[in-house]
PDB file of C-alpha atoms in Angstrom:
ATOM      1  CA  MET A 212      79.056  81.957 109.452  1.00  0.00           C
ATOM      2  CA  LYS A 213      81.918  80.934 111.727  1.00  0.00           C
ATOM      3  CA  LEU A 214      85.276  82.101 110.398  1.00  0.00           C
ATOM      4  CA  ASP A 215      88.710  80.940 111.455  1.00  0.00           C
ATOM      5  CA  ILE A 216      90.381  84.257 110.618  1.00  0.00           C
ATOM      6  CA  LEU A 217      88.942  87.756 110.182  1.00  0.00           C
ATOM      7  CA  VAL A 218      91.190  90.375 108.598  1.00  0.00           C
ATOM      8  CA  PHE A 219      90.474  94.071 109.142  1.00  0.00           C
ATOM      9  CA  GLY A 220      91.860  96.908 107.043  1.00  0.00           C
ATOM     10  CA  SER A 221      91.314 100.635 107.309  1.00  0.00           C
ATOM     11  CA  HIS A 222      91.106 100.829 103.510  1.00  0.00           C
ATOM     12  CA  PRO A 223      90.413  98.399 100.696  1.00  0.00           C
ATOM     13  CA  ASP A 224      93.826  96.908  99.768  1.00  0.00           C
ATOM     14  CA  ASP A 225      95.314  97.172 103.302  1.00  0.00           C
ATOM     15  CA  ALA A 226      94.591  93.501 103.998  1.00  0.00           C
ATOM     16  CA  GLU A 227      96.158  92.384 100.719  1.00  0.00           C
ATOM     17  CA  LEU A 228      99.274  94.536 101.106  1.00  0.00           C
ATOM     18  CA  GLY A 229      99.864  93.558 104.723  1.00  0.00           C
ATOM     19  CA  ALA A 230      98.787  89.941 104.796  1.00  0.00           C
ATOM     20  CA  GLY A 231      97.735  88.835 101.312  1.00  0.00           C
ATOM     21  CA  ALA A 232     100.093  85.865 101.114  1.00  0.00           C
ATOM     22  CA  THR A 233      99.207  84.700 104.630  1.00  0.00           C
ATOM     23  CA  ILE A 234      95.507  84.901 103.740  1.00  0.00           C
ATOM     24  CA  ALA A 235      96.088  82.869 100.578  1.00  0.00           C
ATOM     25  CA  LYS A 236      98.114  80.252 102.460  1.00  0.00           C
ATOM     26  CA  GLU A 237      95.560  79.858 105.251  1.00  0.00           C
ATOM     27  CA  ILE A 238      92.746  79.444 102.725  1.00  0.00           C
ATOM     28  CA  ALA A 239      94.785  76.846 100.838  1.00  0.00           C
ATOM     29  CA  ASN A 240      95.165  75.006 104.151  1.00  0.00           C
ATOM     30  CA  GLY A 241      91.390  74.849 104.573  1.00  0.00           C
ATOM     31  CA  LYS A 242      90.777  77.850 106.829  1.00  0.00           C
ATOM     32  CA  LYS A 243      87.747  80.099 106.389  1.00  0.00           C
ATOM     33  CA  VAL A 244      88.911  83.694 106.089  1.00  0.00           C
ATOM     34  CA  GLY A 245      86.960  86.949 105.807  1.00  0.00           C
ATOM     35  CA  ILE A 246      87.928  90.588 105.247  1.00  0.00           C
ATOM     36  CA  ILE A 247      86.306  93.664 106.798  1.00  0.00           C
ATOM     37  CA  ASP A 248      87.242  97.038 105.299  1.00  0.00           C
ATOM     38  CA  LEU A 249      86.616  99.909 107.710  1.00  0.00           C
ATOM     39  CA  THR A 250      86.282 102.611 105.016  1.00  0.00           C
ATOM     40  CA  ARG A 251      85.659 102.788 101.279  1.00  0.00           C
ATOM     41  CA  GLY A 252      88.923 104.649 100.730  1.00  0.00           C
ATOM     42  CA  GLU A 253      86.989 107.586  99.343  1.00  0.00           C
ATOM     43  CA  LEU A 254      89.759 110.122 100.043  1.00  0.00           C
ATOM     44  CA  GLY A 255      92.305 108.282  97.923  1.00  0.00           C
ATOM     45  CA  THR A 256      93.955 110.456  95.270  1.00  0.00           C
ATOM     46  CA  ARG A 257      93.406 107.865  92.541  1.00  0.00           C
ATOM     47  CA  GLY A 258      90.196 106.104  91.601  1.00  0.00           C
ATOM     48  CA  SER A 259      86.957 106.457  93.563  1.00  0.00           C
ATOM     49  CA  ALA A 260      85.008 104.659  96.267  1.00  0.00           C
ATOM     50  CA  GLU A 261      82.889 102.952  93.597  1.00  0.00           C
ATOM     51  CA  ILE A 262      85.936 101.786  91.645  1.00  0.00           C
ATOM     52  CA  ARG A 263      87.664 100.526  94.771  1.00  0.00           C
ATOM     53  CA  GLU A 264      84.551  98.607  95.784  1.00  0.00           C
ATOM     54  CA  LYS A 265      84.685  96.669  92.506  1.00  0.00           C
ATOM     55  CA  GLU A 266      88.424  96.161  92.863  1.00  0.00           C
ATOM     56  CA  ALA A 267      88.008  94.863  96.418  1.00  0.00           C
ATOM     57  CA  ALA A 268      85.440  92.329  95.235  1.00  0.00           C
ATOM     58  CA  ALA A 269      87.771  91.158  92.454  1.00  0.00           C
ATOM     59  CA  SER A 270      90.681  90.851  94.883  1.00  0.00           C
ATOM     60  CA  ALA A 271      88.557  88.875  97.351  1.00  0.00           C
ATOM     61  CA  GLU A 272      87.659  86.437  94.571  1.00  0.00           C
ATOM     62  CA  ILE A 273      91.317  85.994  93.669  1.00  0.00           C
ATOM     63  CA  LEU A 274      92.222  85.200  97.284  1.00  0.00           C
ATOM     64  CA  GLY A 275      89.147  83.016  97.788  1.00  0.00           C
ATOM     65  CA  VAL A 276      87.912  84.672 100.973  1.00  0.00           C
ATOM     66  CA  ALA A 277      84.557  83.497 102.309  1.00  0.00           C
ATOM     67  CA  VAL A 278      83.155  86.985 102.873  1.00  0.00           C
ATOM     68  CA  ARG A 279      84.097  90.630 102.502  1.00  0.00           C
ATOM     69  CA  GLU A 280      82.185  93.522 104.062  1.00  0.00           C
ATOM     70  CA  ASN A 281      82.708  97.274 104.352  1.00  0.00           C
ATOM     71  CA  LEU A 282      81.710  99.206 107.485  1.00  0.00           C
ATOM     72  CA  GLU A 283      81.722 102.506 105.547  1.00  0.00           C
ATOM     73  CA  PHE A 284      83.441 104.520 108.271  1.00  0.00           C
ATOM     74  CA  ALA A 285      84.619 107.968 107.149  1.00  0.00           C
ATOM     75  CA  ASP A 286      87.995 107.714 105.421  1.00  0.00           C
ATOM     76  CA  GLY A 287      90.499 109.894 107.264  1.00  0.00           C
ATOM     77  CA  PHE A 288      88.060 110.871 109.995  1.00  0.00           C
ATOM     78  CA  PHE A 289      86.903 107.758 111.850  1.00  0.00           C
ATOM     79  CA  ILE A 290      87.952 107.605 115.488  1.00  0.00           C
ATOM     80  CA  ASN A 291      88.233 105.057 118.273  1.00  0.00           C
ATOM     81  CA  ASP A 292      84.949 105.796 120.076  1.00  0.00           C
ATOM     82  CA  LYS A 293      81.869 103.833 121.154  1.00  0.00           C
ATOM     83  CA  LYS A 294      80.080 104.151 117.818  1.00  0.00           C
ATOM     84  CA  HIS A 295      82.982 102.769 115.803  1.00  0.00           C
ATOM     85  CA  ARG A 296      83.897 100.112 118.356  1.00  0.00           C
ATOM     86  CA  MET A 297      80.318  98.835 118.258  1.00  0.00           C
ATOM     87  CA  GLY A 298      80.528  98.503 114.483  1.00  0.00           C
ATOM     88  CA  VAL A 299      83.600  96.302 114.800  1.00  0.00           C
ATOM     89  CA  ILE A 300      82.102  94.339 117.698  1.00  0.00           C
ATOM     90  CA  ARG A 301      79.085  93.439 115.560  1.00  0.00           C
ATOM     91  CA  MET A 302      81.399  91.948 112.930  1.00  0.00           C
ATOM     92  CA  LEU A 303      83.378  90.020 115.541  1.00  0.00           C
ATOM     93  CA  ARG A 304      80.230  88.556 117.063  1.00  0.00           C
ATOM     94  CA  LYS A 305      78.760  87.839 113.643  1.00  0.00           C
ATOM     95  CA  TYR A 306      81.734  85.818 112.406  1.00  0.00           C
ATOM     96  CA  CYS A 307      83.317  84.604 115.693  1.00  0.00           C
ATOM     97  CA  PRO A 308      86.915  84.419 114.411  1.00  0.00           C
ATOM     98  CA  ASP A 309      89.605  82.654 116.402  1.00  0.00           C
ATOM     99  CA  ILE A 310      92.268  84.936 114.924  1.00  0.00           C
ATOM    100  CA  VAL A 311      92.046  88.601 113.968  1.00  0.00           C
ATOM    101  CA  LEU A 312      94.575  90.335 111.735  1.00  0.00           C
ATOM    102  CA  CYS A 313      94.529  94.132 111.621  1.00  0.00           C
ATOM    103  CA  ASN A 314      96.469  97.229 110.632  1.00  0.00           C
ATOM    104  CA  ALA A 315     100.004  98.137 111.658  1.00  0.00           C
ATOM    105  CA  ILE A 316     100.292  99.564 115.158  1.00  0.00           C
ATOM    106  CA  GLU A 317     101.914 102.709 113.729  1.00  0.00           C
ATOM    107  CA  ASP A 318     102.216 103.875 110.150  1.00  0.00           C
ATOM    108  CA  ARG A 319     102.494 106.696 107.640  1.00  0.00           C
ATOM    109  CA  HIS A 320      98.716 106.945 107.137  1.00  0.00           C
ATOM    110  CA  ILE A 321      96.852 108.078 110.248  1.00  0.00           C
ATOM    111  CA  ASP A 322      93.994 105.641 109.564  1.00  0.00           C
ATOM    112  CA  HIS A 323      96.293 102.648 109.920  1.00  0.00           C
ATOM    113  CA  GLY A 324      97.295 103.265 113.536  1.00  0.00           C
ATOM    114  CA  MET A 325      93.746 104.367 114.358  1.00  0.00           C
ATOM    115  CA  GLY A 326      92.255 101.245 112.775  1.00  0.00           C
ATOM    116  CA  SER A 327      94.795  99.072 114.562  1.00  0.00           C
ATOM    117  CA  LYS A 328      93.862 100.366 118.022  1.00  0.00           C
ATOM    118  CA  LEU A 329      90.146 100.478 117.235  1.00  0.00           C
ATOM    119  CA  VAL A 330      90.027  96.832 116.207  1.00  0.00           C
ATOM    120  CA  SER A 331      92.275  95.725 119.070  1.00  0.00           C
ATOM    121  CA  ASP A 332      90.085  97.478 121.652  1.00  0.00           C
ATOM    122  CA  ALA A 333      86.917  96.110 120.079  1.00  0.00           C
ATOM    123  CA  CYS A 334      88.314  92.570 120.247  1.00  0.00           C
ATOM    124  CA  PHE A 335      88.538  92.911 124.029  1.00  0.00           C
ATOM    125  CA  LEU A 336      85.168  94.591 124.469  1.00  0.00           C
ATOM    126  CA  SER A 337      83.452  92.025 122.249  1.00  0.00           C
ATOM    127  CA  GLY A 338      83.957  89.440 124.986  1.00  0.00           C
ATOM    128  CA  LEU A 339      82.028  91.394 127.616  1.00  0.00           C
ATOM    129  CA  VAL A 340      78.568  89.938 128.211  1.00  0.00           C
ATOM    130  CA  LYS A 341      76.982  93.213 129.325  1.00  0.00           C
ATOM    131  CA  ILE A 342      77.630  94.915 125.989  1.00  0.00           C
ATOM    132  CA  ASP A 343      74.505  94.650 123.844  1.00  0.00           C
ATOM    133  CA  SER A 344      75.559  95.001 120.205  1.00  0.00           C
ATOM    134  CA  LYS A 345      72.256  94.510 118.414  1.00  0.00           C
ATOM    135  CA  MET A 346      71.194  97.272 116.070  1.00  0.00           C
ATOM    136  CA  GLU A 347      68.204  99.506 116.802  1.00  0.00           C
ATOM    137  CA  GLY A 348      65.053  97.685 115.717  1.00  0.00           C
ATOM    138  CA  ASP A 349      66.874  94.337 115.641  1.00  0.00           C
ATOM    139  CA  ASP A 350      65.660  91.710 118.122  1.00  0.00           C
ATOM    140  CA  HIS A 351      68.604  89.384 117.486  1.00  0.00           C
ATOM    141  CA  TRP A 352      70.955  89.083 120.484  1.00  0.00           C
ATOM    142  CA  GLN A 353      74.615  88.677 119.633  1.00  0.00           C
ATOM    143  CA  GLU A 354      76.526  86.364 121.936  1.00  0.00           C
ATOM    144  CA  PRO A 355      79.804  87.732 123.349  1.00  0.00           C
ATOM    145  CA  TRP A 356      82.911  86.656 121.456  1.00  0.00           C
ATOM    146  CA  ARG A 357      86.567  87.394 122.022  1.00  0.00           C
ATOM    147  CA  PRO A 358      89.179  86.215 119.479  1.00  0.00           C
ATOM    148  CA  LYS A 359      91.988  84.083 120.865  1.00  0.00           C
ATOM    149  CA  HIS A 360      94.672  86.050 119.024  1.00  0.00           C
ATOM    150  CA  VAL A 361      95.047  89.558 117.589  1.00  0.00           C
ATOM    151  CA  TYR A 362      97.993  90.137 115.265  1.00  0.00           C
ATOM    152  CA  HIS A 363      99.034  93.318 113.444  1.00  0.00           C
ATOM    153  CA  TYR A 364     100.480  93.146 109.955  1.00  0.00           C
ATOM    154  CA  ILE A 365     103.222  95.498 108.734  1.00  0.00           C
ATOM    155  CA  GLN A 366     102.543  98.246 106.196  1.00  0.00           C
ATOM    156  CA  TRP A 367     104.567 101.288 105.083  1.00  0.00           C
ATOM    157  CA  LYS A 368     107.001 101.491 107.988  1.00  0.00           C
ATOM    158  CA  ASN A 369     109.554  98.744 108.541  1.00  0.00           C
ATOM    159  CA  ILE A 370     108.315  97.693 111.960  1.00  0.00           C
ATOM    160  CA  LYS A 371     110.305  94.882 113.570  1.00  0.00           C
ATOM    161  CA  PRO A 372     108.067  91.781 113.515  1.00  0.00           C
ATOM    162  CA  ASP A 373     107.452  89.616 116.560  1.00  0.00           C
ATOM    163  CA  PHE A 374     107.117  86.630 114.228  1.00  0.00           C
ATOM    164  CA  VAL A 375     107.314  85.897 110.512  1.00  0.00           C
ATOM    165  CA  VAL A 376     105.005  83.569 108.566  1.00  0.00           C
ATOM    166  CA  ASP A 377     106.567  81.426 105.845  1.00  0.00           C
ATOM    167  CA  VAL A 378     104.514  82.370 102.760  1.00  0.00           C
ATOM    168  CA  SER A 379     106.766  80.764 100.158  1.00  0.00           C
ATOM    169  CA  GLY A 380     104.691  79.783  97.150  1.00  0.00           C
ATOM    170  CA  TYR A 381     101.981  82.380  97.826  1.00  0.00           C
ATOM    171  CA  ILE A 382     103.650  85.674  96.917  1.00  0.00           C
ATOM    172  CA  ASP A 383     102.364  85.503  93.313  1.00  0.00           C
ATOM    173  CA  LYS A 384      98.804  85.186  94.585  1.00  0.00           C
ATOM    174  CA  LYS A 385      99.373  88.193  96.828  1.00  0.00           C
ATOM    175  CA  ILE A 386     100.677  90.278  93.927  1.00  0.00           C
ATOM    176  CA  GLU A 387      97.737  89.204  91.770  1.00  0.00           C
ATOM    177  CA  ALA A 388      95.304  90.289  94.496  1.00  0.00           C
ATOM    178  CA  ILE A 389      97.085  93.639  94.879  1.00  0.00           C
ATOM    179  CA  LEU A 390      97.030  94.284  91.145  1.00  0.00           C
ATOM    180  CA  ALA A 391      93.258  93.856  91.160  1.00  0.00           C
ATOM    181  CA  TYR A 392      93.361  97.437  92.499  1.00  0.00           C
ATOM    182  CA  SER A 393      94.421  98.758  89.115  1.00  0.00           C
ATOM    183  CA  SER A 394      93.388 102.303  90.046  1.00  0.00           C
ATOM    184  CA  GLN A 395      95.838 102.427  92.945  1.00  0.00           C
ATOM    185  CA  PHE A 396      99.093 100.799  91.911  1.00  0.00           C
ATOM    186  CA  HIS A 397     101.716 101.138  89.222  1.00  0.00           C
ATOM    187  CA  ASP A 398     100.277 101.422  85.727  1.00  0.00           C
ATOM    188  CA  PRO A 399     102.515 103.094  83.106  1.00  0.00           C
ATOM    189  CA  ASN A 400      99.444 103.867  81.003  1.00  0.00           C
ATOM    190  CA  SER A 401      97.541 105.664  83.750  1.00  0.00           C
ATOM    191  CA  ASP A 402      97.059 109.426  83.589  1.00  0.00           C
ATOM    192  CA  GLU A 403      96.066 109.628  87.272  1.00  0.00           C
ATOM    193  CA  PRO A 404      98.282 111.641  89.669  1.00  0.00           C
ATOM    194  CA  GLU A 405     101.285 109.833  91.080  1.00  0.00           C
ATOM    195  CA  THR A 406     101.109 108.778  94.740  1.00  0.00           C
ATOM    196  CA  PRO A 407     103.584 107.091  97.103  1.00  0.00           C
ATOM    197  CA  ILE A 408     101.997 103.685  96.379  1.00  0.00           C
ATOM    198  CA  SER A 409     101.587 104.083  92.605  1.00  0.00           C
ATOM    199  CA  SER A 410     105.313 103.972  91.871  1.00  0.00           C
ATOM    200  CA  LYS A 411     107.020 100.909  90.427  1.00  0.00           C
ATOM    201  CA  ASN A 412     109.426 101.029  93.364  1.00  0.00           C
ATOM    202  CA  PHE A 413     106.555 100.544  95.816  1.00  0.00           C
ATOM    203  CA  LEU A 414     105.151  97.590  93.888  1.00  0.00           C
ATOM    204  CA  ASP A 415     108.631  96.052  93.692  1.00  0.00           C
ATOM    205  CA  SER A 416     109.017  96.614  97.445  1.00  0.00           C
ATOM    206  CA  VAL A 417     106.163  94.195  98.151  1.00  0.00           C
ATOM    207  CA  ASN A 418     108.303  91.411  96.736  1.00  0.00           C
ATOM    208  CA  TYR A 419     111.655  92.452  98.141  1.00  0.00           C
ATOM    209  CA  ARG A 420     110.223  92.984 101.639  1.00  0.00           C
ATOM    210  CA  ALA A 421     108.746  89.469 101.502  1.00  0.00           C
ATOM    211  CA  ARG A 422     112.114  88.136 100.356  1.00  0.00           C
ATOM    212  CA  ASP A 423     113.936  89.957 103.137  1.00  0.00           C
ATOM    213  CA  LEU A 424     111.527  88.716 105.820  1.00  0.00           C
ATOM    214  CA  GLY A 425     111.807  85.226 104.367  1.00  0.00           C
ATOM    215  CA  ARG A 426     115.589  85.502 104.541  1.00  0.00           C
ATOM    216  CA  LEU A 427     115.359  86.120 108.280  1.00  0.00           C
ATOM    217  CA  ILE A 428     113.712  82.732 108.838  1.00  0.00           C
ATOM    218  CA  GLY A 429     115.509  80.814 106.077  1.00  0.00           C
ATOM    219  CA  VAL A 430     112.707  80.600 103.499  1.00  0.00           C
ATOM    220  CA  ASP A 431     111.938  82.256 100.165  1.00  0.00           C
ATOM    221  CA  HIS A 432     109.219  84.682 101.289  1.00  0.00           C
ATOM    222  CA  GLY A 433     107.761  85.834 104.590  1.00  0.00           C
ATOM    223  CA  GLU A 434     105.159  88.193 106.046  1.00  0.00           C
ATOM    224  CA  GLY A 435     105.758  89.796 109.426  1.00  0.00           C
ATOM    225  CA  PHE A 436     103.341  90.460 112.274  1.00  0.00           C
ATOM    226  CA  THR A 437     103.429  92.031 115.721  1.00  0.00           C
ATOM    227  CA  THR A 438     101.419  90.956 118.730  1.00  0.00           C
ATOM    228  CA  GLU A 439     100.327  92.750 121.894  1.00  0.00           C
ATOM    229  CA  ARG A 440     100.605  89.535 123.895  1.00  0.00           C
ATOM    230  CA  PHE A 441     103.845  87.742 124.647  1.00  0.00           C
ATOM    231  CA  PRO A 442     104.144  85.026 121.989  1.00  0.00           C
ATOM    232  CA  GLY A 443     104.501  81.461 123.208  1.00  0.00           C
ATOM    233  CA  ILE A 444     105.039  78.009 121.727  1.00  0.00           C
ATOM    234  CA  ASN A 445     104.247  74.493 122.940  1.00  0.00           C
ATOM    235  CA  ARG A 446     107.524  72.902 121.890  1.00  0.00           C
ATOM    236  CA  LEU A 447     110.967  74.133 120.861  1.00  0.00           C
ATOM    237  CA  GLU A 448     110.573  72.320 117.548  1.00  0.00           C
ATOM    238  CA  ASP A 449     107.611  74.580 116.682  1.00  0.00           C
ATOM    239  CA  LEU A 450     110.157  77.203 115.631  1.00  0.00           C
ATOM    240  CA  ILE A 451     111.311  76.841 112.036  1.00  0.00           C
TER     241      ILE A 451
END
């Protein structure tokens, strides 16, 4: 299946928190979008890997993504080495996305920065013809594929974006997708331990950050991204 956009997240819910409204908007505009979770989030204080798997599936249905897979890397302990790069490369060559979205370049959780660099490096390596990414016992050759663009969404830290996407009209869909992870986020009836992301303030921050980023570009809501390449435009009027 050829995808237009492939979104990577170190944990289930990273993609929704960082780029949920952008995903919803691109799908509404006819793009095929997929999500790859690197881990099952098994070290999370609340819920469990099994619960989060069901929540991730529900969230994917809300957003309307074409596919969602989990690479089952070790939460908190995966690293940027050959083994893990090859896992990402296989997904890139399987779905051949033109655009990749991935974790914040630096963040509070160590997996976010690690996942960001891992995916970015794999996007480059995936284009090298001499890398054979087929699994042991698999005779199927995967053709090299390098995405045209790799963008990093913003997570806990207020990283200055290189560009902001107008997501006005899609913030409610983003919140709905986030709330599919009922084990993780604010629930006044939950008896689970409190975490930095389970507070009402954090959930409210999803909306007020989108409003603030939207304010910067003169729209209702925005989502910010950084890029490792110098951004360019074809015409001055491309800027809103």
